[in-house]
Structures are given as C-alpha cells and as structure tokens.
Amino acid sequence: MSYPKRTAALASAAALAGSAVLMAAPAAHAAVVNVNYQCKTPIGDKSAVSPIDIKGVKSGSGYKITMSWQKGVSSSPVDLGKGAMNPSATIELGGADSGTMSVTGPANQAVVPANTPIKINDLTGTYTPKKSGKVTFTAGVLTIKALGTTTTCTPTSSPGASLTLDVTAASGSSGGTRSDSGGGSDSAGALPQTGPEDSAIALGTLGGTVLLAGAAGTLWLTRRNQAARVRR
C-alpha cells in the first residue's frame, strides 16, 4: 500500500474509533440554573439568588455528583471562624428516578466576615441508579449549621434541572429503597442467645444427660449383681 493510501486508512480508522468512544459515553446535559432561595435564619427570613451548577462523573456502578454555588447565600451577624460552618443539601431526582439524594462538604476553611454572603464550598455525594433512563438533578434544600444554630434555604419554586444523565441501573438493583437493617440470618456468624427459650433447651439437655447417666448407673449395678450371683 502506498504512503498516501496508508495515511488515509489510518485517519479513517482513528475517526471511526473516536466516533465509537463518543457513542459509548453516557449522554449528559448540564446547565447553570439560577435558584431563588428563601432562607429561615436565627435572625429572621432572608432571600438570595445563586447560580447552581451540578456535575456528574461516572464512578464504579454509580456517579459522583458535585453541587456548586457561584454566589453566596444568607449571612451571619457575627464572624464565623474557620471550621464553624457545616453545609449540606438535598438534590431532587426526576425523570426515570424519584426521591432525593444528599450531598455534603467540608466546613468553611476561612473566616466568614459578619454580614457578608456565605460562600458554600462544593458539596458531593454518590448516586447509584435504581432504574435505567434519563434522570434529572435539581437543587433542593440547603442546610447551614453554625455556632449551634441551623439555617435552611428552600427554592421558592421549581428552578429547573441543573443536570440530566442517561443512566443504566446498577446490577442487582431492585428499584426500591435499600434497607440495611438486616432481616436475613447467618447461623455461622450468630452469637449464642440467652433468652428463655434457650434456657429451656439447656435445661432439657441437662435433664437428658442426667437421665442417661441414671440409666447407665442402673445397668452397671444390674450387671454387677448378676456377676455376684454367678460367683456364688
């Protein structure tokens, strides 16, 4: 094959490979959405609008979800020292899935001056698909805990989804709410029980042992008497 033809063939193969990778990648759509928050604070009600960005990155059988605030929300009448504020939030799920997921993040890494908008660090969480299809992620309630107080900020209306992912249900997912309360039993790892039922079993076992011992003693005495008669 001549050099020009070989070059053209390699270029075509690379283009096809690139198309295959793009087709295999999960479809996603993200948009920065302005969210109008109404906040209930210890010093009264406040409002703030902040552009919210939600991103999703494939991680194992699920997705790492990151929620970002481009503007601060609420404020404090006093300085908040380093590590004094702990934020968390919920994200509303829609489309093929429903319910909410939680995202959390680190405490403030710098002092927040009094009467200034509180900048929220990025919050993250893990989303594991229960159903296949397009799932939307919309900003939910923001909670800020600081100096023993709690501030909750709720979107005034449906702000619209910040992220849409085309997902595939995780293997073994039933689509329902998972419960880790236990319900099954594992006899190999179970600890001994000490309730009334086991006390009765223990007493029954002891009684059976005494009965067997008594029967053995009676049999030994009978054989001994018979042997004595023979010697006489």
GROMACS .gro file of C-alpha atoms in nm:
model
  232
    1MET     CA    1   0.000   0.000   0.000
    2SER     CA    2   0.134   0.344  -0.094
    3TYR     CA    3   0.213   0.600   0.176
    4PRO     CA    4  -0.083   0.834   0.093
    5LYS     CA    5  -0.329   0.545   0.096
    6ARG     CA    6  -0.189   0.412   0.420
    7THR     CA    7  -0.219   0.756   0.583
    8ALA     CA    8  -0.579   0.791   0.466
    9ALA     CA    9  -0.667   0.446   0.603
   10LEU     CA   10  -0.516   0.527   0.943
   11ALA     CA   11  -0.703   0.857   0.957
   12SER     CA   12  -1.032   0.683   0.877
   13ALA     CA   13  -0.971   0.420   1.147
   14ALA     CA   14  -0.895   0.689   1.404
   15ALA     CA   15  -1.213   0.876   1.313
   16LEU     CA   16  -1.422   0.561   1.348
   17ALA     CA   17  -1.263   0.482   1.685
   18GLY     CA   18  -1.336   0.834   1.808
   19SER     CA   19  -1.700   0.802   1.697
   20ALA     CA   20  -1.732   0.471   1.882
   21VAL     CA   21  -1.599   0.628   2.203
   22LEU     CA   22  -1.844   0.916   2.176
   23MET     CA   23  -2.134   0.676   2.116
   24ALA     CA   24  -2.032   0.465   2.416
   25ALA     CA   25  -2.007   0.762   2.655
   26PRO     CA   26  -2.315   0.823   2.870
   27ALA     CA   27  -2.529   1.112   2.749
   28ALA     CA   28  -2.535   1.409   2.985
   29HIS     CA   29  -2.668   1.761   2.977
   30ALA     CA   30  -2.569   2.026   3.232
   31ALA     CA   31  -2.680   2.386   3.274
   32VAL     CA   32  -2.617   2.655   3.533
   33VAL     CA   33  -2.955   2.742   3.687
   34ASN     CA   34  -3.038   3.050   3.893
   35VAL     CA   35  -3.203   2.933   4.215
   36ASN     CA   36  -3.403   3.176   4.426
   37TYR     CA   37  -3.358   3.067   4.788
   38GLN     CA   38  -3.577   3.171   5.080
   39CYS     CA   39  -3.379   3.119   5.398
   40LYS     CA   40  -3.503   3.073   5.754
   41THR     CA   41  -3.227   3.207   5.979
   42PRO     CA   42  -3.196   3.263   6.356
   43ILE     CA   43  -3.229   3.639   6.294
   44GLY     CA   44  -3.519   3.626   6.050
   45ASP     CA   45  -3.606   3.542   5.691
   46LYS     CA   46  -3.365   3.627   5.409
   47SER     CA   47  -3.357   3.565   5.035
   48ALA     CA   48  -3.078   3.520   4.784
   49VAL     CA   49  -3.034   3.409   4.425
   50SER     CA   50  -2.740   3.188   4.341
   51PRO     CA   51  -2.646   3.016   4.014
   52ILE     CA   52  -2.624   2.642   4.083
   53ASP     CA   53  -2.408   2.400   3.887
   54ILE     CA   54  -2.444   2.022   3.926
   55LYS     CA   55  -2.200   1.782   3.761
   56GLY     CA   56  -2.192   1.402   3.745
   57VAL     CA   57  -1.885   1.183   3.686
   58LYS     CA   58  -1.907   0.803   3.644
   59SER     CA   59  -1.756   0.623   3.940
   60GLY     CA   60  -1.785   0.243   3.955
   61SER     CA   61  -2.151   0.143   3.937
   62GLY     CA   62  -2.267   0.494   4.028
   63TYR     CA   63  -2.188   0.861   3.980
   64LYS     CA   64  -2.004   1.119   4.187
   65ILE     CA   65  -2.236   1.420   4.200
   66THR     CA   66  -2.090   1.766   4.271
   67MET     CA   67  -2.310   2.066   4.353
   68SER     CA   68  -2.155   2.414   4.327
   69TRP     CA   69  -2.275   2.760   4.430
   70GLN     CA   70  -2.143   3.052   4.224
   71LYS     CA   71  -2.272   3.309   4.474
   72GLY     CA   72  -2.307   3.314   4.849
   73VAL     CA   73  -2.641   3.271   5.023
   74SER     CA   74  -2.763   3.400   5.360
   75SER     CA   75  -2.526   3.576   5.603
   76SER     CA   76  -2.425   3.583   5.969
   77PRO     CA   77  -2.447   3.879   6.209
   78VAL     CA   78  -2.114   3.772   6.361
   79ASP     CA   79  -1.789   3.643   6.220
   80LEU     CA   80  -1.779   3.270   6.157
   81GLY     CA   81  -1.440   3.132   6.249
   82LYS     CA   82  -1.261   2.869   6.048
   83GLY     CA   83  -1.449   2.538   6.067
   84ALA     CA   84  -1.757   2.696   6.233
   85MET     CA   85  -1.999   2.638   5.943
   86ASN     CA   86  -2.109   2.297   5.810
   87PRO     CA   87  -2.322   2.288   5.493
   88SER     CA   88  -2.529   2.009   5.338
   89ALA     CA   89  -2.804   1.994   5.078
   90THR     CA   90  -3.051   1.771   4.902
   91ILE     CA   91  -3.091   1.720   4.528
   92GLU     CA   92  -3.430   1.633   4.383
   93LEU     CA   93  -3.432   1.338   4.139
   94GLY     CA   94  -3.672   1.327   3.847
   95GLY     CA   95  -3.732   1.154   3.517
   96ALA     CA   96  -3.658   0.782   3.536
   97ASP     CA   97  -3.587   0.807   3.910
   98SER     CA   98  -3.750   0.988   4.201
   99GLY     CA   99  -3.682   1.098   4.556
  100THR     CA  100  -3.382   1.290   4.684
  101MET     CA  101  -3.011   1.237   4.737
  102SER     CA  102  -2.786   1.409   4.990
  103VAL     CA  103  -2.464   1.598   4.927
  104THR     CA  104  -2.223   1.718   5.193
  105GLY     CA  105  -1.900   1.909   5.208
  106PRO     CA  106  -1.623   2.039   5.432
  107ALA     CA  107  -1.662   2.318   5.686
  108ASN     CA  108  -1.552   2.669   5.591
  109GLN     CA  109  -1.176   2.686   5.551
  110ALA     CA  110  -1.152   3.060   5.615
  111VAL     CA  111  -1.322   3.313   5.841
  112VAL     CA  112  -1.659   3.436   5.710
  113PRO     CA  113  -1.693   3.806   5.797
  114ALA     CA  114  -2.015   3.924   5.958
  115ASN     CA  115  -2.299   4.044   5.735
  116THR     CA  116  -2.147   3.907   5.415
  117PRO     CA  117  -2.297   3.635   5.190
  118ILE     CA  118  -2.184   3.291   5.300
  119LYS     CA  119  -1.997   3.116   5.020
  120ILE     CA  120  -2.077   2.745   5.019
  121ASN     CA  121  -1.798   2.503   4.931
  122ASP     CA  122  -1.868   2.234   4.672
  123LEU     CA  123  -2.089   1.957   4.809
  124THR     CA  124  -2.057   1.599   4.686
  125GLY     CA  125  -2.244   1.271   4.710
  126THR     CA  126  -2.278   0.936   4.534
  127TYR     CA  127  -2.575   0.848   4.317
  128THR     CA  128  -2.640   0.482   4.230
  129PRO     CA  129  -2.905   0.437   3.957
  130LYS     CA  130  -3.203   0.222   4.054
  131LYS     CA  131  -3.364   0.244   3.710
  132SER     CA  132  -3.238   0.294   3.357
  133GLY     CA  133  -3.322   0.607   3.162
  134LYS     CA  134  -3.275   0.982   3.181
  135VAL     CA  135  -3.254   1.114   3.537
  136THR     CA  136  -3.270   1.484   3.625
  137PHE     CA  137  -3.094   1.651   3.919
  138THR     CA  138  -3.246   1.970   4.061
  139ALA     CA  139  -3.130   2.186   4.353
  140GLY     CA  140  -3.319   2.113   4.675
  141VAL     CA  141  -3.295   2.238   5.033
  142LEU     CA  142  -2.967   2.384   5.159
  143THR     CA  143  -2.890   2.348   5.531
  144ILE     CA  144  -2.624   2.551   5.710
  145LYS     CA  145  -2.525   2.468   6.068
  146ALA     CA  146  -2.310   2.720   6.253
  147LEU     CA  147  -2.247   2.817   6.615
  148GLY     CA  148  -2.524   2.589   6.740
  149THR     CA  149  -2.786   2.731   6.501
  150THR     CA  150  -2.946   2.594   6.184
  151THR     CA  151  -3.038   2.789   5.871
  152THR     CA  152  -3.247   2.625   5.598
  153CYS     CA  153  -3.274   2.769   5.247
  154THR     CA  154  -3.551   2.639   5.021
  155PRO     CA  155  -3.601   2.713   4.649
  156THR     CA  156  -3.913   2.928   4.608
  157SER     CA  157  -4.027   2.733   4.301
  158SER     CA  158  -3.909   2.457   4.072
  159PRO     CA  159  -3.583   2.606   3.945
  160GLY     CA  160  -3.533   2.353   3.668
  161ALA     CA  161  -3.280   2.073   3.644
  162SER     CA  162  -2.911   2.158   3.655
  163LEU     CA  163  -2.809   1.813   3.525
  164THR     CA  164  -2.958   1.532   3.319
  165LEU     CA  165  -2.787   1.193   3.298
  166ASP     CA  166  -2.875   0.896   3.080
  167VAL     CA  167  -2.804   0.612   3.322
  168THR     CA  168  -2.821   0.234   3.343
  169ALA     CA  169  -2.948   0.067   3.660
  170ALA     CA  170  -2.678  -0.086   3.876
  171SER     CA  171  -2.657  -0.465   3.863
  172GLY     CA  172  -2.880  -0.626   4.126
  173SER     CA  173  -3.076  -0.309   4.194
  174SER     CA  174  -3.442  -0.378   4.267
  175GLY     CA  175  -3.556  -0.021   4.217
  176GLY     CA  176  -3.684   0.008   4.573
  177THR     CA  177  -3.544   0.169   4.884
  178ARG     CA  178  -3.250  -0.022   5.018
  179SER     CA  179  -3.258  -0.113   5.385
  180ASP     CA  180  -2.953  -0.223   5.580
  181SER     CA  181  -3.148  -0.310   5.894
  182GLY     CA  182  -3.086  -0.676   5.837
  183GLY     CA  183  -3.377  -0.925   5.810
  184GLY     CA  184  -3.179  -1.222   5.694
  185SER     CA  185  -2.995  -1.455   5.929
  186ASP     CA  186  -2.650  -1.605   5.925
  187SER     CA  187  -2.624  -1.902   6.156
  188ALA     CA  188  -2.249  -1.928   6.103
  189GLY     CA  189  -2.185  -1.583   6.249
  190ALA     CA  190  -2.470  -1.570   6.501
  191LEU     CA  191  -2.393  -1.514   6.867
  192PRO     CA  192  -2.537  -1.753   7.131
  193GLN     CA  193  -2.879  -1.646   7.256
  194THR     CA  194  -2.953  -1.623   7.627
  195GLY     CA  195  -3.333  -1.587   7.630
  196PRO     CA  196  -3.594  -1.808   7.800
  197GLU     CA  197  -3.622  -2.039   7.501
  198ASP     CA  198  -3.252  -2.122   7.518
  199SER     CA  199  -3.275  -2.170   7.896
  200ALA     CA  200  -3.544  -2.432   7.841
  201ILE     CA  201  -3.329  -2.603   7.578
  202ALA     CA  202  -3.032  -2.600   7.815
  203LEU     CA  203  -3.242  -2.747   8.098
  204GLY     CA  204  -3.379  -3.013   7.863
  205THR     CA  205  -3.028  -3.107   7.759
  206LEU     CA  206  -2.918  -3.124   8.123
  207GLY     CA  207  -3.219  -3.338   8.209
  208GLY     CA  208  -3.143  -3.573   7.923
  209THR     CA  209  -2.784  -3.604   8.040
  210VAL     CA  210  -2.892  -3.688   8.397
  211LEU     CA  211  -3.141  -3.943   8.264
  212LEU     CA  212  -2.875  -4.113   8.053
  213ALA     CA  213  -2.635  -4.114   8.347
  214GLY     CA  214  -2.905  -4.272   8.569
  215ALA     CA  215  -2.981  -4.539   8.312
  216ALA     CA  216  -2.612  -4.619   8.275
  217GLY     CA  217  -2.574  -4.647   8.654
  218THR     CA  218  -2.873  -4.881   8.681
  219LEU     CA  219  -2.738  -5.101   8.401
  220TRP     CA  220  -2.394  -5.118   8.573
  221LEU     CA  221  -2.548  -5.214   8.909
  222THR     CA  222  -2.766  -5.485   8.746
  223ARG     CA  223  -2.468  -5.642   8.570
  224ARG     CA  224  -2.264  -5.631   8.891
  225ASN     CA  225  -2.539  -5.813   9.088
  226GLN     CA  226  -2.569  -6.077   8.817
  227ALA     CA  227  -2.194  -6.135   8.825
  228ALA     CA  228  -2.202  -6.174   9.204
  229ARG     CA  229  -2.476  -6.442   9.182
  230VAL     CA  230  -2.271  -6.642   8.930
  231ARG     CA  231  -1.966  -6.642   9.160
  232ARG     CA  232  -2.179  -6.774   9.446
   0.00000   0.00000   0.00000
